[in-house]
Amino acid sequence: MNCIIVDDEPLAREGIKLLVDTMPQLKLCGMFSNTLSAMQFLETNAVDLIFLDIEMPGINGIEFARTISRETLIIFTTAFAEYAAESYEVDAVDYLVKPIEEERFRKAVEGAFEYKSLLSQSEENTTEGVRNEYIFVKSDRRFIKLNFSDIAFVEALKDYIIIHTARQRIITRMNLKAINAQLPVSFIQVSKSYIINTDHITSFDNNSIMIGTHEVLIGNSFRPRFFDDYVAKKILHPNK
């Protein structure tokens, strides 16, 4: 796994380099004293993992992390514990507080390897589309396997979605459009905020759908598709 170190303190860079050298799975491609130099390096070089300080002159580590591709993982290395909450907002793999112990460093890197492996598997599932019977969904820094058949409905919540199953609610940072592209034909969007699994419908009328005990309102612009593409093909008509 290719990695770089970004830290404005020379001793800190050398200390992290010594830790990197203890792990043969890591290949150190560069060390940088500021985020601007790291940005320029990333323009022409592929990097899997960045060991990133936060308190730096100019663009700090948090701001820099917001510009980085999701394919590049981040482990923050900082002397300040108070940035931990912000680090998870930018999907950091881990947050190491200096001075960094070797065992703690190793655990963070192993987590990055696991994360990278699951991310690759998730991307493969996305490419294969509905031929699969499940997807992996990232929640709370882990990837959770979800069978399509277990998903009752998906609810939008600002920049997040809530995936409802019979046993749990999973919150992940994604929008309805993104997950809708990965769902099989049994799923249909019925409003701006809801996608339902038609296999879980218990009843419906002209205005709402019951999924178990949960009522989902049908949006006006989505009503024709629900009734024409789904209901019309499934409803049982009495003999005339």
PDB file of N, CA and C in Angstrom, residues 14-58:
ATOM      1  N   GLU A  14       9.869  12.043  10.970  1.00  0.00           N
ATOM      2  CA  GLU A  14      10.843  10.976  11.126  1.00  0.00           C
ATOM      3  C   GLU A  14      10.311   9.869  12.035  1.00  0.00           C
ATOM      4  N   GLY A  15       9.576  10.280  13.072  1.00  0.00           N
ATOM      5  CA  GLY A  15       9.008   9.290  13.971  1.00  0.00           C
ATOM      6  C   GLY A  15       7.989   8.391  13.277  1.00  0.00           C
ATOM      7  N   ILE A  16       7.144   8.985  12.462  1.00  0.00           N
ATOM      8  CA  ILE A  16       6.149   8.194  11.726  1.00  0.00           C
ATOM      9  C   ILE A  16       6.837   7.336  10.672  1.00  0.00           C
ATOM     10  N   LYS A  17       7.883   7.856  10.050  1.00  0.00           N
ATOM     11  CA  LYS A  17       8.636   7.072   9.072  1.00  0.00           C
ATOM     12  C   LYS A  17       9.199   5.808   9.716  1.00  0.00           C
ATOM     13  N   LEU A  18       9.723   5.919  10.933  1.00  0.00           N
ATOM     14  CA  LEU A  18      10.253   4.739  11.624  1.00  0.00           C
ATOM     15  C   LEU A  18       9.159   3.711  11.854  1.00  0.00           C
ATOM     16  N   LEU A  19       7.958   4.176  12.160  1.00  0.00           N
ATOM     17  CA  LEU A  19       6.835   3.252  12.349  1.00  0.00           C
ATOM     18  C   LEU A  19       6.427   2.603  11.032  1.00  0.00           C
ATOM     19  N   VAL A  20       6.407   3.401   9.970  1.00  0.00           N
ATOM     20  CA  VAL A  20       6.083   2.859   8.640  1.00  0.00           C
ATOM     21  C   VAL A  20       7.085   1.779   8.247  1.00  0.00           C
ATOM     22  N   ASP A  21       8.353   1.999   8.564  1.00  0.00           N
ATOM     23  CA  ASP A  21       9.403   1.050   8.199  1.00  0.00           C
ATOM     24  C   ASP A  21       9.245  -0.307   8.896  1.00  0.00           C
ATOM     25  N   THR A  22       8.470  -0.352   9.979  1.00  0.00           N
ATOM     26  CA  THR A  22       8.259  -1.629  10.689  1.00  0.00           C
ATOM     27  C   THR A  22       7.213  -2.489   9.994  1.00  0.00           C
ATOM     28  N   MET A  23       6.523  -1.924   9.009  1.00  0.00           N
ATOM     29  CA  MET A  23       5.451  -2.664   8.341  1.00  0.00           C
ATOM     30  C   MET A  23       5.780  -2.810   6.860  1.00  0.00           C
ATOM     31  N   PRO A  24       6.205  -4.008   6.442  1.00  0.00           N
ATOM     32  CA  PRO A  24       6.610  -4.228   5.049  1.00  0.00           C
ATOM     33  C   PRO A  24       5.467  -4.048   4.048  1.00  0.00           C
ATOM     34  N   GLN A  25       4.214  -4.070   4.529  1.00  0.00           N
ATOM     35  CA  GLN A  25       3.071  -3.885   3.617  1.00  0.00           C
ATOM     36  C   GLN A  25       2.970  -2.446   3.127  1.00  0.00           C
ATOM     37  N   LEU A  26       3.639  -1.529   3.825  1.00  0.00           N
ATOM     38  CA  LEU A  26       3.582  -0.114   3.467  1.00  0.00           C
ATOM     39  C   LEU A  26       4.791   0.300   2.644  1.00  0.00           C
ATOM     40  N   LYS A  27       4.555   1.097   1.610  1.00  0.00           N
ATOM     41  CA  LYS A  27       5.637   1.660   0.801  1.00  0.00           C
ATOM     42  C   LYS A  27       5.566   3.180   0.910  1.00  0.00           C
ATOM     43  N   LEU A  28       6.547   3.769   1.571  1.00  0.00           N
ATOM     44  CA  LEU A  28       6.569   5.223   1.758  1.00  0.00           C
ATOM     45  C   LEU A  28       7.002   5.907   0.465  1.00  0.00           C
ATOM     46  N   CYS A  29       6.125   6.741  -0.082  1.00  0.00           N
ATOM     47  CA  CYS A  29       6.406   7.408  -1.361  1.00  0.00           C
ATOM     48  C   CYS A  29       6.838   8.861  -1.203  1.00  0.00           C
ATOM     49  N   GLY A  30       6.688   9.417  -0.006  1.00  0.00           N
ATOM     50  CA  GLY A  30       7.090  10.799   0.167  1.00  0.00           C
ATOM     51  C   GLY A  30       6.723  11.339   1.534  1.00  0.00           C
ATOM     52  N   MET A  31       7.428  12.378   1.967  1.00  0.00           N
ATOM     53  CA  MET A  31       7.129  13.085   3.213  1.00  0.00           C
ATOM     54  C   MET A  31       7.043  14.570   2.894  1.00  0.00           C
ATOM     55  N   PHE A  32       6.043  15.249   3.458  1.00  0.00           N
ATOM     56  CA  PHE A  32       5.786  16.642   3.117  1.00  0.00           C
ATOM     57  C   PHE A  32       5.540  17.455   4.374  1.00  0.00           C
ATOM     58  N   SER A  33       6.047  18.690   4.373  1.00  0.00           N
ATOM     59  CA  SER A  33       5.926  19.561   5.533  1.00  0.00           C
ATOM     60  C   SER A  33       4.687  20.438   5.483  1.00  0.00           C
ATOM     61  N   ASN A  34       3.944  20.387   4.369  1.00  0.00           N
ATOM     62  CA  ASN A  34       2.727  21.191   4.258  1.00  0.00           C
ATOM     63  C   ASN A  34       1.755  20.533   3.281  1.00  0.00           C
ATOM     64  N   THR A  35       0.509  20.921   3.382  1.00  0.00           N
ATOM     65  CA  THR A  35      -0.528  20.279   2.569  1.00  0.00           C
ATOM     66  C   THR A  35      -0.445  20.679   1.098  1.00  0.00           C
ATOM     67  N   LEU A  36       0.047  21.868   0.803  1.00  0.00           N
ATOM     68  CA  LEU A  36       0.156  22.294  -0.587  1.00  0.00           C
ATOM     69  C   LEU A  36       1.102  21.386  -1.361  1.00  0.00           C
ATOM     70  N   SER A  37       2.240  21.062  -0.783  1.00  0.00           N
ATOM     71  CA  SER A  37       3.184  20.153  -1.443  1.00  0.00           C
ATOM     72  C   SER A  37       2.568  18.784  -1.629  1.00  0.00           C
ATOM     73  N   ALA A  38       1.814  18.334  -0.626  1.00  0.00           N
ATOM     74  CA  ALA A  38       1.152  17.030  -0.738  1.00  0.00           C
ATOM     75  C   ALA A  38       0.108  17.044  -1.839  1.00  0.00           C
ATOM     76  N   MET A  39      -0.645  18.137  -1.957  1.00  0.00           N
ATOM     77  CA  MET A  39      -1.640  18.265  -3.026  1.00  0.00           C
ATOM     78  C   MET A  39      -0.995  18.133  -4.400  1.00  0.00           C
ATOM     79  N   GLN A  40       0.111  18.813  -4.585  1.00  0.00           N
ATOM     80  CA  GLN A  40       0.808  18.773  -5.868  1.00  0.00           C
ATOM     81  C   GLN A  40       1.301  17.365  -6.170  1.00  0.00           C
ATOM     82  N   PHE A  41       1.764  16.649  -5.151  1.00  0.00           N
ATOM     83  CA  PHE A  41       2.227  15.276  -5.339  1.00  0.00           C
ATOM     84  C   PHE A  41       1.067  14.366  -5.743  1.00  0.00           C
ATOM     85  N   LEU A  42      -0.087  14.550  -5.117  1.00  0.00           N
ATOM     86  CA  LEU A  42      -1.243  13.702  -5.394  1.00  0.00           C
ATOM     87  C   LEU A  42      -1.797  13.898  -6.807  1.00  0.00           C
ATOM     88  N   GLU A  43      -1.497  15.039  -7.409  1.00  0.00           N
ATOM     89  CA  GLU A  43      -1.985  15.295  -8.770  1.00  0.00           C
ATOM     90  C   GLU A  43      -1.404  14.325  -9.780  1.00  0.00           C
ATOM     91  N   THR A  44      -0.204  13.818  -9.516  1.00  0.00           N
ATOM     92  CA  THR A  44       0.469  12.943 -10.494  1.00  0.00           C
ATOM     93  C   THR A  44       0.870  11.582  -9.915  1.00  0.00           C
ATOM     94  N   ASN A  45       0.484  11.309  -8.680  1.00  0.00           N
ATOM     95  CA  ASN A  45       0.885  10.055  -8.040  1.00  0.00           C
ATOM     96  C   ASN A  45      -0.297   9.413  -7.315  1.00  0.00           C
ATOM     97  N   ALA A  46      -0.381   8.102  -7.421  1.00  0.00           N
ATOM     98  CA  ALA A  46      -1.446   7.354  -6.748  1.00  0.00           C
ATOM     99  C   ALA A  46      -1.002   7.005  -5.327  1.00  0.00           C
ATOM    100  N   VAL A  47      -1.809   7.393  -4.358  1.00  0.00           N
ATOM    101  CA  VAL A  47      -1.499   7.134  -2.952  1.00  0.00           C
ATOM    102  C   VAL A  47      -2.693   6.439  -2.310  1.00  0.00           C
ATOM    103  N   ASP A  48      -2.435   5.369  -1.588  1.00  0.00           N
ATOM    104  CA  ASP A  48      -3.503   4.615  -0.931  1.00  0.00           C
ATOM    105  C   ASP A  48      -3.812   5.142   0.466  1.00  0.00           C
ATOM    106  N   LEU A  49      -2.782   5.648   1.160  1.00  0.00           N
ATOM    107  CA  LEU A  49      -2.935   6.007   2.569  1.00  0.00           C
ATOM    108  C   LEU A  49      -2.087   7.237   2.899  1.00  0.00           C
ATOM    109  N   ILE A  50      -2.677   8.164   3.655  1.00  0.00           N
ATOM    110  CA  ILE A  50      -1.961   9.363   4.097  1.00  0.00           C
ATOM    111  C   ILE A  50      -1.949   9.408   5.620  1.00  0.00           C
ATOM    112  N   PHE A  51      -0.759   9.552   6.192  1.00  0.00           N
ATOM    113  CA  PHE A  51      -0.623   9.848   7.614  1.00  0.00           C
ATOM    114  C   PHE A  51      -0.588  11.370   7.723  1.00  0.00           C
ATOM    115  N   LEU A  52      -1.629  11.954   8.295  1.00  0.00           N
ATOM    116  CA  LEU A  52      -1.873  13.387   8.144  1.00  0.00           C
ATOM    117  C   LEU A  52      -1.986  14.101   9.494  1.00  0.00           C
ATOM    118  N   ASP A  53      -1.137  15.098   9.677  1.00  0.00           N
ATOM    119  CA  ASP A  53      -1.233  15.965  10.846  1.00  0.00           C
ATOM    120  C   ASP A  53      -2.402  16.937  10.633  1.00  0.00           C
ATOM    121  N   ILE A  54      -2.879  17.542  11.697  1.00  0.00           N
ATOM    122  CA  ILE A  54      -4.009  18.469  11.585  1.00  0.00           C
ATOM    123  C   ILE A  54      -3.571  19.918  11.734  1.00  0.00           C
ATOM    124  N   GLU A  55      -2.883  20.225  12.814  1.00  0.00           N
ATOM    125  CA  GLU A  55      -2.448  21.604  13.065  1.00  0.00           C
ATOM    126  C   GLU A  55      -1.224  21.921  12.209  1.00  0.00           C
ATOM    127  N   MET A  56      -1.472  22.564  11.053  1.00  0.00           N
ATOM    128  CA  MET A  56      -0.385  22.960  10.152  1.00  0.00           C
ATOM    129  C   MET A  56      -0.675  24.342   9.601  1.00  0.00           C
ATOM    130  N   PRO A  57       0.350  25.106   9.245  1.00  0.00           N
ATOM    131  CA  PRO A  57       0.118  26.435   8.662  1.00  0.00           C
ATOM    132  C   PRO A  57      -0.547  26.327   7.298  1.00  0.00           C
ATOM    133  N   GLY A  58      -1.288  27.365   6.928  1.00  0.00           N
ATOM    134  CA  GLY A  58      -1.986  27.339   5.652  1.00  0.00           C
ATOM    135  C   GLY A  58      -3.215  26.452   5.750  1.00  0.00           C
TER     136      GLY A  58
END
